[in-house]
GROMACS .gro file of C-alpha atoms in nm:
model
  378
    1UNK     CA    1   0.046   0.510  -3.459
    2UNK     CA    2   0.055   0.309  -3.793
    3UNK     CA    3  -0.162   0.020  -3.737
    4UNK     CA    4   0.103  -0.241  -3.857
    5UNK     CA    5   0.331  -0.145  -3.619
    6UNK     CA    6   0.468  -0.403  -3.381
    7UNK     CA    7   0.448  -0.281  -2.975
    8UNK     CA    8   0.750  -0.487  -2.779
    9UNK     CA    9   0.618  -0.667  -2.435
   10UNK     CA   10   0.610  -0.289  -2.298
   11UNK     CA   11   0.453  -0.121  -2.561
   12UNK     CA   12   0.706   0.044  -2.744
   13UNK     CA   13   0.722   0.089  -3.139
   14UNK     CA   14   1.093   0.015  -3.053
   15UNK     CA   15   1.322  -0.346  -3.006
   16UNK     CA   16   1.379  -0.390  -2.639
   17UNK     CA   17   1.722  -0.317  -2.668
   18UNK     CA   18   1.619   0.008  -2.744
   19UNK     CA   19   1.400   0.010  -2.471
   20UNK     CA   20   1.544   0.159  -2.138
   21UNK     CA   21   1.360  -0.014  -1.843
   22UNK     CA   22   1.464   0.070  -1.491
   23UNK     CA   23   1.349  -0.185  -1.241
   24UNK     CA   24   1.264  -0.118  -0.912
   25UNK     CA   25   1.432  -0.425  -0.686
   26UNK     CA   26   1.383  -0.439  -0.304
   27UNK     CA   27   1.576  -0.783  -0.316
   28UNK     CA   28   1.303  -0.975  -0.308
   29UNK     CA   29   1.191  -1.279  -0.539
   30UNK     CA   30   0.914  -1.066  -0.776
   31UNK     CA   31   1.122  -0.776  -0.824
   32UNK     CA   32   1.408  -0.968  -0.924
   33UNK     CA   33   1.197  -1.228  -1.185
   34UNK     CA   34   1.061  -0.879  -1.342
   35UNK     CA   35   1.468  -0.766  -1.397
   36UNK     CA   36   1.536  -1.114  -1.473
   37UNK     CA   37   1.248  -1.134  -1.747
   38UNK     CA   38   1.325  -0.839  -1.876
   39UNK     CA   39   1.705  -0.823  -1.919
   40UNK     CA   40   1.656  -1.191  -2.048
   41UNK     CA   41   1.404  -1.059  -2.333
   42UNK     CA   42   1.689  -0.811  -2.464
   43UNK     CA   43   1.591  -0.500  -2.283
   44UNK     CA   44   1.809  -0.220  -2.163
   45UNK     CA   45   1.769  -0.318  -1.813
   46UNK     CA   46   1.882  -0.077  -1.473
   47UNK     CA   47   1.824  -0.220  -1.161
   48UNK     CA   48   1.792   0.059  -0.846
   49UNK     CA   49   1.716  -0.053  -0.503
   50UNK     CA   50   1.614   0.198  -0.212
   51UNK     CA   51   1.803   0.220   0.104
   52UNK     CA   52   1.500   0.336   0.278
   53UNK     CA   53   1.633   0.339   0.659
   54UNK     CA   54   1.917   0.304   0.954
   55UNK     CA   55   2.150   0.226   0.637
   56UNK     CA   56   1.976  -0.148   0.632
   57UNK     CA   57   2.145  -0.238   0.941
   58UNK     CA   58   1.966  -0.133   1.310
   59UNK     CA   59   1.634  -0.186   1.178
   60UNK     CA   60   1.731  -0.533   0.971
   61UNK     CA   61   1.565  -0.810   1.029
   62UNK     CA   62   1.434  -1.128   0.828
   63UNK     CA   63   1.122  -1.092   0.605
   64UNK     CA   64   1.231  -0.743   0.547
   65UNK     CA   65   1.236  -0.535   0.260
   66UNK     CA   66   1.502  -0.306   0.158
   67UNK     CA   67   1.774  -0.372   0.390
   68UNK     CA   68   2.108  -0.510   0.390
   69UNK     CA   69   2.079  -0.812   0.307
   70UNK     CA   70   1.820  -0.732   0.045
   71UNK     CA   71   2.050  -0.526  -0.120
   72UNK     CA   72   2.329  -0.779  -0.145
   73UNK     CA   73   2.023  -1.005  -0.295
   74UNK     CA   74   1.985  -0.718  -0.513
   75UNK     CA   75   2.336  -0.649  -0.654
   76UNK     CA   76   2.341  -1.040  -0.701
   77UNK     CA   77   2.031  -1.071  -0.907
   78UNK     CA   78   2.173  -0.834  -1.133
   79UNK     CA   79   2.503  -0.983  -1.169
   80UNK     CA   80   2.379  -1.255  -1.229
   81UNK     CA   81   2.157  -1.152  -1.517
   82UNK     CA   82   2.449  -0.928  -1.670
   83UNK     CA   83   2.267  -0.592  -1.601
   84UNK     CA   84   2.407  -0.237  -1.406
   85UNK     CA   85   2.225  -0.234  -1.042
   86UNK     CA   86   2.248   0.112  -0.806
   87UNK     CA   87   2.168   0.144  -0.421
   88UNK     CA   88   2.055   0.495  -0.338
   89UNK     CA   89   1.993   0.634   0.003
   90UNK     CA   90   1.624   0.756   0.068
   91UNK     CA   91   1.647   0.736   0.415
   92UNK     CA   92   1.569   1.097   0.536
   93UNK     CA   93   1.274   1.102   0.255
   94UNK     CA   94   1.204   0.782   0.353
   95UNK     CA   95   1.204   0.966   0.745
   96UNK     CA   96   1.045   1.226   0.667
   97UNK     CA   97   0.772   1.077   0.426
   98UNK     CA   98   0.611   0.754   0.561
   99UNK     CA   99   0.811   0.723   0.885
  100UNK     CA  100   0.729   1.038   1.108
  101UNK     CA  101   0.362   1.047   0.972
  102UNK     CA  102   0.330   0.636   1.043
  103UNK     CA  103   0.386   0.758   1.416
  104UNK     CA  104   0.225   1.076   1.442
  105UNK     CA  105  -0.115   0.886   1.301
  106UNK     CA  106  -0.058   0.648   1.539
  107UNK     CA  107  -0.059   0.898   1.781
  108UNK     CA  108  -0.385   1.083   1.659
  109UNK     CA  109  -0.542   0.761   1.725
  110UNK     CA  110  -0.527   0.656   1.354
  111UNK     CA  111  -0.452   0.299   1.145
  112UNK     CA  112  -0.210   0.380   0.913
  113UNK     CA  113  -0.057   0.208   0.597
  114UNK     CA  114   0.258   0.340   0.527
  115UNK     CA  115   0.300   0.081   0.250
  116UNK     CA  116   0.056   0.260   0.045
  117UNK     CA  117   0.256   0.632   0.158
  118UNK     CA  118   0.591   0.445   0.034
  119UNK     CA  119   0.451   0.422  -0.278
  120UNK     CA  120   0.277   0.696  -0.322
  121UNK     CA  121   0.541   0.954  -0.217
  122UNK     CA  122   0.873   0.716  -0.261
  123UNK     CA  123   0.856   0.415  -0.539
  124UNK     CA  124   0.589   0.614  -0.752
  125UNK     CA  125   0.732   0.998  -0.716
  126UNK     CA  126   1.120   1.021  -0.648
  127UNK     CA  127   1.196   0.707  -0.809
  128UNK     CA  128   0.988   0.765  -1.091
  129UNK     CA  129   1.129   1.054  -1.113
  130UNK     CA  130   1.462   0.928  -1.111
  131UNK     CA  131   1.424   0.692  -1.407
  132UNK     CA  132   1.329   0.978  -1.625
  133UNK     CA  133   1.649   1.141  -1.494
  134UNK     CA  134   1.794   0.801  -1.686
  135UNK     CA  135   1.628   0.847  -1.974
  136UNK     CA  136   1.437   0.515  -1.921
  137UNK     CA  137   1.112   0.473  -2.158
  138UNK     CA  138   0.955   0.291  -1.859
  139UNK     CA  139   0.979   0.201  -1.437
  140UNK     CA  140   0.844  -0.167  -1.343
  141UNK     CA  141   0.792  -0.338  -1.014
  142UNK     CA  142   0.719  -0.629  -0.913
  143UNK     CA  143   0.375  -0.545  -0.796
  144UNK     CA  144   0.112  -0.814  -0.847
  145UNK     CA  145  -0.148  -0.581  -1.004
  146UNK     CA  146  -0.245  -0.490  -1.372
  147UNK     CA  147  -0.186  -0.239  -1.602
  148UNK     CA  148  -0.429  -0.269  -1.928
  149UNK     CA  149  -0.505  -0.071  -2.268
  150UNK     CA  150  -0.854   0.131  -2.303
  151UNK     CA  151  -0.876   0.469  -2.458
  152UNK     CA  152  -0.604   0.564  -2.178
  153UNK     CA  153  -0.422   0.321  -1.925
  154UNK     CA  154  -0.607   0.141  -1.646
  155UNK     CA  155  -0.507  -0.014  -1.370
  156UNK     CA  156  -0.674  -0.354  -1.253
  157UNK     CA  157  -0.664  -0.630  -1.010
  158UNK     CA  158  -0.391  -0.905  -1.036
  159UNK     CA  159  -0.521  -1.203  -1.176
  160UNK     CA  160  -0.439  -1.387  -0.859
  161UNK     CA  161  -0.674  -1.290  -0.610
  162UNK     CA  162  -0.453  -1.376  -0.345
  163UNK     CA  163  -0.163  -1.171  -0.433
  164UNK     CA  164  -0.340  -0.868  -0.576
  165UNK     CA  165  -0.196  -0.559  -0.431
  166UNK     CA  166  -0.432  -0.296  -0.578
  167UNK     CA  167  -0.540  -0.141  -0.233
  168UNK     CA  168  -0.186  -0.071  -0.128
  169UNK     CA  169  -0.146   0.115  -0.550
  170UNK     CA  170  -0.479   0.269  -0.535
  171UNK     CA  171  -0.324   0.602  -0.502
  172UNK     CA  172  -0.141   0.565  -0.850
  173UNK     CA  173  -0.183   0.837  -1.102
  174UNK     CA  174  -0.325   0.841  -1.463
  175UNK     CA  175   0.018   1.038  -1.529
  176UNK     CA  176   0.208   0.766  -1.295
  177UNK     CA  177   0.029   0.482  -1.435
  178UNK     CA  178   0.139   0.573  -1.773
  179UNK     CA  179   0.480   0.511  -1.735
  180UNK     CA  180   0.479   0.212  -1.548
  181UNK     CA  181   0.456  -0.151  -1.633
  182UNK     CA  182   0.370  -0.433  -1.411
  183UNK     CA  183   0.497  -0.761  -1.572
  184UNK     CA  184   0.373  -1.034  -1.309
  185UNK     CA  185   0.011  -0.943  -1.269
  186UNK     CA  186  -0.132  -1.186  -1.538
  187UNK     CA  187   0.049  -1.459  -1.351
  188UNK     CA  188  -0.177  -1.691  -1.180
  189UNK     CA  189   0.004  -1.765  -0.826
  190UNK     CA  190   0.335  -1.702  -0.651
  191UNK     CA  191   0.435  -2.096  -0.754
  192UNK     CA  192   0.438  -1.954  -1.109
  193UNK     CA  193   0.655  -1.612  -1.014
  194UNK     CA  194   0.906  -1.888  -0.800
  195UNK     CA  195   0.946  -2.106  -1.114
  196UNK     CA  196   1.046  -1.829  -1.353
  197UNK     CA  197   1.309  -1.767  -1.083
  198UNK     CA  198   1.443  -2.082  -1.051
  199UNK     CA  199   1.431  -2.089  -1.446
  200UNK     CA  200   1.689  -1.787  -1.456
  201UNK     CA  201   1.904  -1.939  -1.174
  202UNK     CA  202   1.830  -1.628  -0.946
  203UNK     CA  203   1.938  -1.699  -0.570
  204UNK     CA  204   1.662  -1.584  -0.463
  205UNK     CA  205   1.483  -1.820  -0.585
  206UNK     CA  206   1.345  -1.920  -0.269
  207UNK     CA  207   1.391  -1.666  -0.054
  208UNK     CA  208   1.056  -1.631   0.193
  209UNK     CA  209   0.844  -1.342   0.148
  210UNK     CA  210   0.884  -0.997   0.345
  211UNK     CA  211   0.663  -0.979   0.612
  212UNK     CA  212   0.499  -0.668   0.816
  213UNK     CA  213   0.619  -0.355   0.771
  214UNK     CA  214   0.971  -0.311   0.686
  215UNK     CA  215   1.038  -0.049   0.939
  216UNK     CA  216   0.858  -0.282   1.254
  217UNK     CA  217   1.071  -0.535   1.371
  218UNK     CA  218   0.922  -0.806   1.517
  219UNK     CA  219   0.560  -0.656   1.419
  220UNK     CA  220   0.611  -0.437   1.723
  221UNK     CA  221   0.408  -0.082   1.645
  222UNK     CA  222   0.477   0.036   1.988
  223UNK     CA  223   0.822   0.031   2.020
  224UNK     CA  224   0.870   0.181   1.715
  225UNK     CA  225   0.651   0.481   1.758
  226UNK     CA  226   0.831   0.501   2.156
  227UNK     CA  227   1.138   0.550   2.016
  228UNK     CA  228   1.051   0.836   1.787
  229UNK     CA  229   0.796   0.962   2.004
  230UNK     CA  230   0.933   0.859   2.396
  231UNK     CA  231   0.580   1.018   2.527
  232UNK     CA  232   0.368   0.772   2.282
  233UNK     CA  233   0.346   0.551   2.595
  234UNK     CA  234   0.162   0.776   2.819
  235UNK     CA  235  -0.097   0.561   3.034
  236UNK     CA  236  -0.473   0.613   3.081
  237UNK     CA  237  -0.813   0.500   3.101
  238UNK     CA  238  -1.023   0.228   2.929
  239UNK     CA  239  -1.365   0.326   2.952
  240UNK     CA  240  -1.693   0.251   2.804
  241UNK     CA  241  -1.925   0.452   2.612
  242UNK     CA  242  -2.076   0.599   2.922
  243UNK     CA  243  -1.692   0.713   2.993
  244UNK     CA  244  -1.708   0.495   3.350
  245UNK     CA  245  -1.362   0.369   3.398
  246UNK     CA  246  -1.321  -0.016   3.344
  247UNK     CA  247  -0.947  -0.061   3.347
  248UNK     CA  248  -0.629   0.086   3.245
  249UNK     CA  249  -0.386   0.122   2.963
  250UNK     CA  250   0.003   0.149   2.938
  251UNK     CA  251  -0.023   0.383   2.575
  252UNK     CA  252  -0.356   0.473   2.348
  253UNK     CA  253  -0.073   0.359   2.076
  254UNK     CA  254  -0.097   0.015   2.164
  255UNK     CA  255  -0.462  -0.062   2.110
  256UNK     CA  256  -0.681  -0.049   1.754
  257UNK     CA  257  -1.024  -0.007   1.700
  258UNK     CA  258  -1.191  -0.381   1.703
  259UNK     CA  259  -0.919  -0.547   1.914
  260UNK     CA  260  -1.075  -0.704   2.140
  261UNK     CA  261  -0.816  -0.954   2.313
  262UNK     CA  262  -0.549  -0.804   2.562
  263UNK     CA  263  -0.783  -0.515   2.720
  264UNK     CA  264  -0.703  -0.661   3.030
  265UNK     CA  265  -1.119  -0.607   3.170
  266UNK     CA  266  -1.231  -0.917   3.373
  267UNK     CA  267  -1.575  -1.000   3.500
  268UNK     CA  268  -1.802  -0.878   3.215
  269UNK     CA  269  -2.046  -1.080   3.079
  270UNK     CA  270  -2.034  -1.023   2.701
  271UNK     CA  271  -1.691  -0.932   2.492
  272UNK     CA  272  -1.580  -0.556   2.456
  273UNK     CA  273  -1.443  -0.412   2.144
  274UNK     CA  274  -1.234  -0.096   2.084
  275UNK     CA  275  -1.482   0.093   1.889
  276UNK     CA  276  -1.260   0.453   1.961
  277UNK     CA  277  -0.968   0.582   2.056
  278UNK     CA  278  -0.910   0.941   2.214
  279UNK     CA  279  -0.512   1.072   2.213
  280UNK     CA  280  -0.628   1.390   2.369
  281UNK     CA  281  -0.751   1.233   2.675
  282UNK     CA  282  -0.555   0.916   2.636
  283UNK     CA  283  -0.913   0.723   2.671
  284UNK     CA  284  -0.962   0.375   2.487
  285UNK     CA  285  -1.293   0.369   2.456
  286UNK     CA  286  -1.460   0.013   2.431
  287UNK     CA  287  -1.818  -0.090   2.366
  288UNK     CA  288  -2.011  -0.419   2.219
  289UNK     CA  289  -1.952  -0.551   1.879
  290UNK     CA  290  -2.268  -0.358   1.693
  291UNK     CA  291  -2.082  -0.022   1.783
  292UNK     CA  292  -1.811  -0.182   1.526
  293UNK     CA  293  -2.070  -0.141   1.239
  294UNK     CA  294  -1.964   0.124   1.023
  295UNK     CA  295  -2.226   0.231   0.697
  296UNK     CA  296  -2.075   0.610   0.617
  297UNK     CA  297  -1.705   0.640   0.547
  298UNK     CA  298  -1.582   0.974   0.524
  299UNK     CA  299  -1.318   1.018   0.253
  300UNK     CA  300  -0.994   1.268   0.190
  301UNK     CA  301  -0.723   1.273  -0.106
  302UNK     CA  302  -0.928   1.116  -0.281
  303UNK     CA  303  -0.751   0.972  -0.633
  304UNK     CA  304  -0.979   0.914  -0.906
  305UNK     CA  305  -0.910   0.690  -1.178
  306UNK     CA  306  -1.247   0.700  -1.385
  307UNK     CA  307  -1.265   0.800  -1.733
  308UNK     CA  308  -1.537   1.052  -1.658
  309UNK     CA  309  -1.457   1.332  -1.379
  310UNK     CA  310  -1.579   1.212  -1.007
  311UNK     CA  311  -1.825   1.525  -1.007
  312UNK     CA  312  -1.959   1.471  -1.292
  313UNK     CA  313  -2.216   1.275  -1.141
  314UNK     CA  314  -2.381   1.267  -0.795
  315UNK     CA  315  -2.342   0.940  -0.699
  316UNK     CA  316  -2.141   0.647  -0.805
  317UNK     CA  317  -2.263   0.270  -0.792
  318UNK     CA  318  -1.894   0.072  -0.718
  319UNK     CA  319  -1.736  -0.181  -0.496
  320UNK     CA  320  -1.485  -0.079  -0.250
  321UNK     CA  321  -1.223  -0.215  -0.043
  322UNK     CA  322  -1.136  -0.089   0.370
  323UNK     CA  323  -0.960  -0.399   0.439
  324UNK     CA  324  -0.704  -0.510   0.206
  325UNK     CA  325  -0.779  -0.879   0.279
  326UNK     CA  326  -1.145  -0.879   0.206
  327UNK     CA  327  -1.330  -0.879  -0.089
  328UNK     CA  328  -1.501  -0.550  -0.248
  329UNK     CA  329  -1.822  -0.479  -0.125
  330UNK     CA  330  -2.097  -0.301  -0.299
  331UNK     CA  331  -2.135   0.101  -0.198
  332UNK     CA  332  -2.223   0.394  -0.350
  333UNK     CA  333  -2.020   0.681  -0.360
  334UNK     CA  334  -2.085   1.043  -0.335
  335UNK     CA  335  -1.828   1.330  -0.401
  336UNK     CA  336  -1.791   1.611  -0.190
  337UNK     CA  337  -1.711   1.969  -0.215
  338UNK     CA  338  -1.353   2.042  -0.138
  339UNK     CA  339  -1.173   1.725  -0.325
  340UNK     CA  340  -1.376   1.514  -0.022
  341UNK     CA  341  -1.587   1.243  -0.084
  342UNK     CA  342  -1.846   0.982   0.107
  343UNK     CA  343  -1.859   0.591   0.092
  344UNK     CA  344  -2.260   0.420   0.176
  345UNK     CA  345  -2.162   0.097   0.252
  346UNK     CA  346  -2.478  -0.114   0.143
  347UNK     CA  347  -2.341  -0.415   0.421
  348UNK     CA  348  -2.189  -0.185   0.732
  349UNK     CA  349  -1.805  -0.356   0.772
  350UNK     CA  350  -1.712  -0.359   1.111
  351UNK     CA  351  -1.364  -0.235   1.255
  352UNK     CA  352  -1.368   0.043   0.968
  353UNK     CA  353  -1.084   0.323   1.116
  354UNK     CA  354  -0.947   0.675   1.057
  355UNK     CA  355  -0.605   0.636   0.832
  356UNK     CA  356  -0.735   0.331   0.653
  357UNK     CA  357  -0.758   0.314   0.265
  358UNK     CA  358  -1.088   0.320   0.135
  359UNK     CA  359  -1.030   0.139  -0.227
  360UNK     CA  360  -1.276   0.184  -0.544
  361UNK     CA  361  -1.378  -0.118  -0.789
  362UNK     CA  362  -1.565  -0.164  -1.081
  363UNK     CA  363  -1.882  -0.323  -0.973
  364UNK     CA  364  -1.885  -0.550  -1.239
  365UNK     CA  365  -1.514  -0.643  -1.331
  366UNK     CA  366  -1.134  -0.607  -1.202
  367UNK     CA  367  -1.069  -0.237  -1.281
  368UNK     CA  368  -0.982  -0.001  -0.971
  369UNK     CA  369  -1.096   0.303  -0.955
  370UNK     CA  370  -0.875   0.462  -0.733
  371UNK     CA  371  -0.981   0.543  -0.351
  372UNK     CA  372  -0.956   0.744  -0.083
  373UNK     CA  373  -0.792   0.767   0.309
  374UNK     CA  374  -1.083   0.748   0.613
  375UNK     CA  375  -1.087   1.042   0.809
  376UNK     CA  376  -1.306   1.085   1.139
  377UNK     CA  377  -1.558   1.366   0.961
  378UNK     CA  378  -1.644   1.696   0.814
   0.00000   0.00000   0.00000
């Protein structure tokens, strides 16, 4: 490209009214400031929101995302900025692609995320996917998390530690990440994201923040996964390492490793801690806080976002993430044979469970890396 010509905000040798951006709205306050931005800076703005499940209706509640009422928000947003807005109905991918597997890790005695499945195999694949279908240059969301310039794009932290969302997008593609833009990352809080929408006059100006997971009302796992799965709730045995019996349980579903209130064990001396969980035999298995300490993560799917190949060397000296809300931590990580991969924690993290994220970081700066799901082994 000629040197002295001019990129638009989204880096396109084009005006932005020759720019087709589709938008990806759930309803909520930062997707609708990124349409609002946008469609207010002259670009060819379409606005789709997901109907992701039970039609927005049984499973509605407040804080949600992507039900009814968010989709009136939606529509409104983009009436009110003058641009076209579409619902479409995801919910059997929706079903079939975070729901059912949110339950049936549950059930293997797993954590999951399905926010970071949603993205993966929803917002970043079909509706991606989509917007090509609409001829759209670009997709952008109203992720806080950056998208920067080197030799090929990179994705890094949000400039707000608070808000950065980069271990729920670590699973983002170099091919994905090329054709998507990420307009509030460089902002420095949420105050700033709430003031551009009470500068367009959006009603959602001040609408709170979704909450949970979409799907969970209430922040109820269990009687989520009980009504898709009625024999989740199968009791059993808490026991400790020795396998003695110490108690019992009403579902292996309702406990995670770490927790150690509500176990229901009295007379000990010191605290017990879920450090496993056993579907097969429905045993939660609790121990003292040291068996928490976790130094060797096994990794699968692992998404790699270097510029050179993840084999190329045998070890790699990065931070990484297991816990969205804590800081990276220095590690070193080794690849694997068979697309697997293993995490040396130089601290050991406690609480550190099977269908967790395992995030990778530049050592040294905000870049990500990419990252991995925990699995229980080789």
């Amino acid at each position: 490209m000629p040197l002295d010509v001019k990129l638009n905000s989204l880096g396109f040798a084009k005006a932005p009214s020759e720019t087709r951006v589709v938008v990806a709205m759930s309803g909520g306050v930062d997707s609708s400031v990124v349409a609002a931005q946008l469609a207010e800076e002259g670009y060819d703005v379409v606005g789709v929101t997901l109907q992701l499940y039970d039609h927005g209706a049984a499973l509605a509640k407040k804080g949600a995302c992507c039900a009814g009422r968010d989709i009136h928000d939606a529509r409104r947003v983009a009436e009110t900025m003058g641009f076209p807005h579409y619902v479409l109905d995801y919910e059997n991918t929706f079903r079939e692609a975070v729901i059912d597997e949110f339950a049936d890790a549950y059930l293997a005695g797993a954590t999951p995320v399905p926010c970071i499945r949603c993205n993966e195999r929803v917002k970043f694949r079909d509706l991606l996917n989509t917007a090509r279908d609409l001829d759209a240059d670009c997709m952008a969301t109203g992720h806080y998390i950056q998208r920067r310039m080197g030799d090929r794009p990179e994705l890094h932290m949000a400039a707000d530690p608070v808000r950065d969302q980069s271990y729920f997008l670590f699973s983002t593609t170099e091919e994905q990440l090329d054709y998507l833009r990420f307009p509030l990352g460089h902002l420095p809080d949420k105050a700033a994201t709430r003031a551009l929408a009470a500068k367009y006059g959006l009603p959602v100006a001040d609408k709170p923040d979704s909450q949970d997971i979409c799907f969970v009302p209430n922040g109820d796992y269990a009687a989520v996964i009980e009504k898709l799965r009625p024999s989740a709730g199968e009791p059993g045995a808490i026991v400790d390492i020795e396998g003695r019996e110490l108690g019992r349980h009403d579902g292996v579903i309702r406990y995670t490793v770490g927790q150690r209130r509500g176990l229901g064990i009295g007379g000990l001396v010191d605290p017990l801690y879920v450090v496993r969980l056993d579907p097969q035999k429905r045993e939660v298995v609790v121990g003292p806080k040291e068996m928490l300490a976790t130094r060797l993560v096994p990794l699968r799917e692992i998404n790699w976002l270097g510029d050179a190949p993840l084999d190329s060397r045998g070890e790699w000296h990065i931070g990484v993430k297991v816990r969205s809300t804590r800081p990276p931590r220095d590690a070193i990580l080794r690849p694997k044979p068979g697309g697997l991969a293993e995490v040396e924690l130089l601290t050991p993290e406690e609480g550190v469970s099977p269908g967790q994220a395992c995030v990778f970081y530049d050592m040294d700066g905000t870049r990500v890396f990419g990252g991995g799901w925990i699995w229980r082994g080789y």
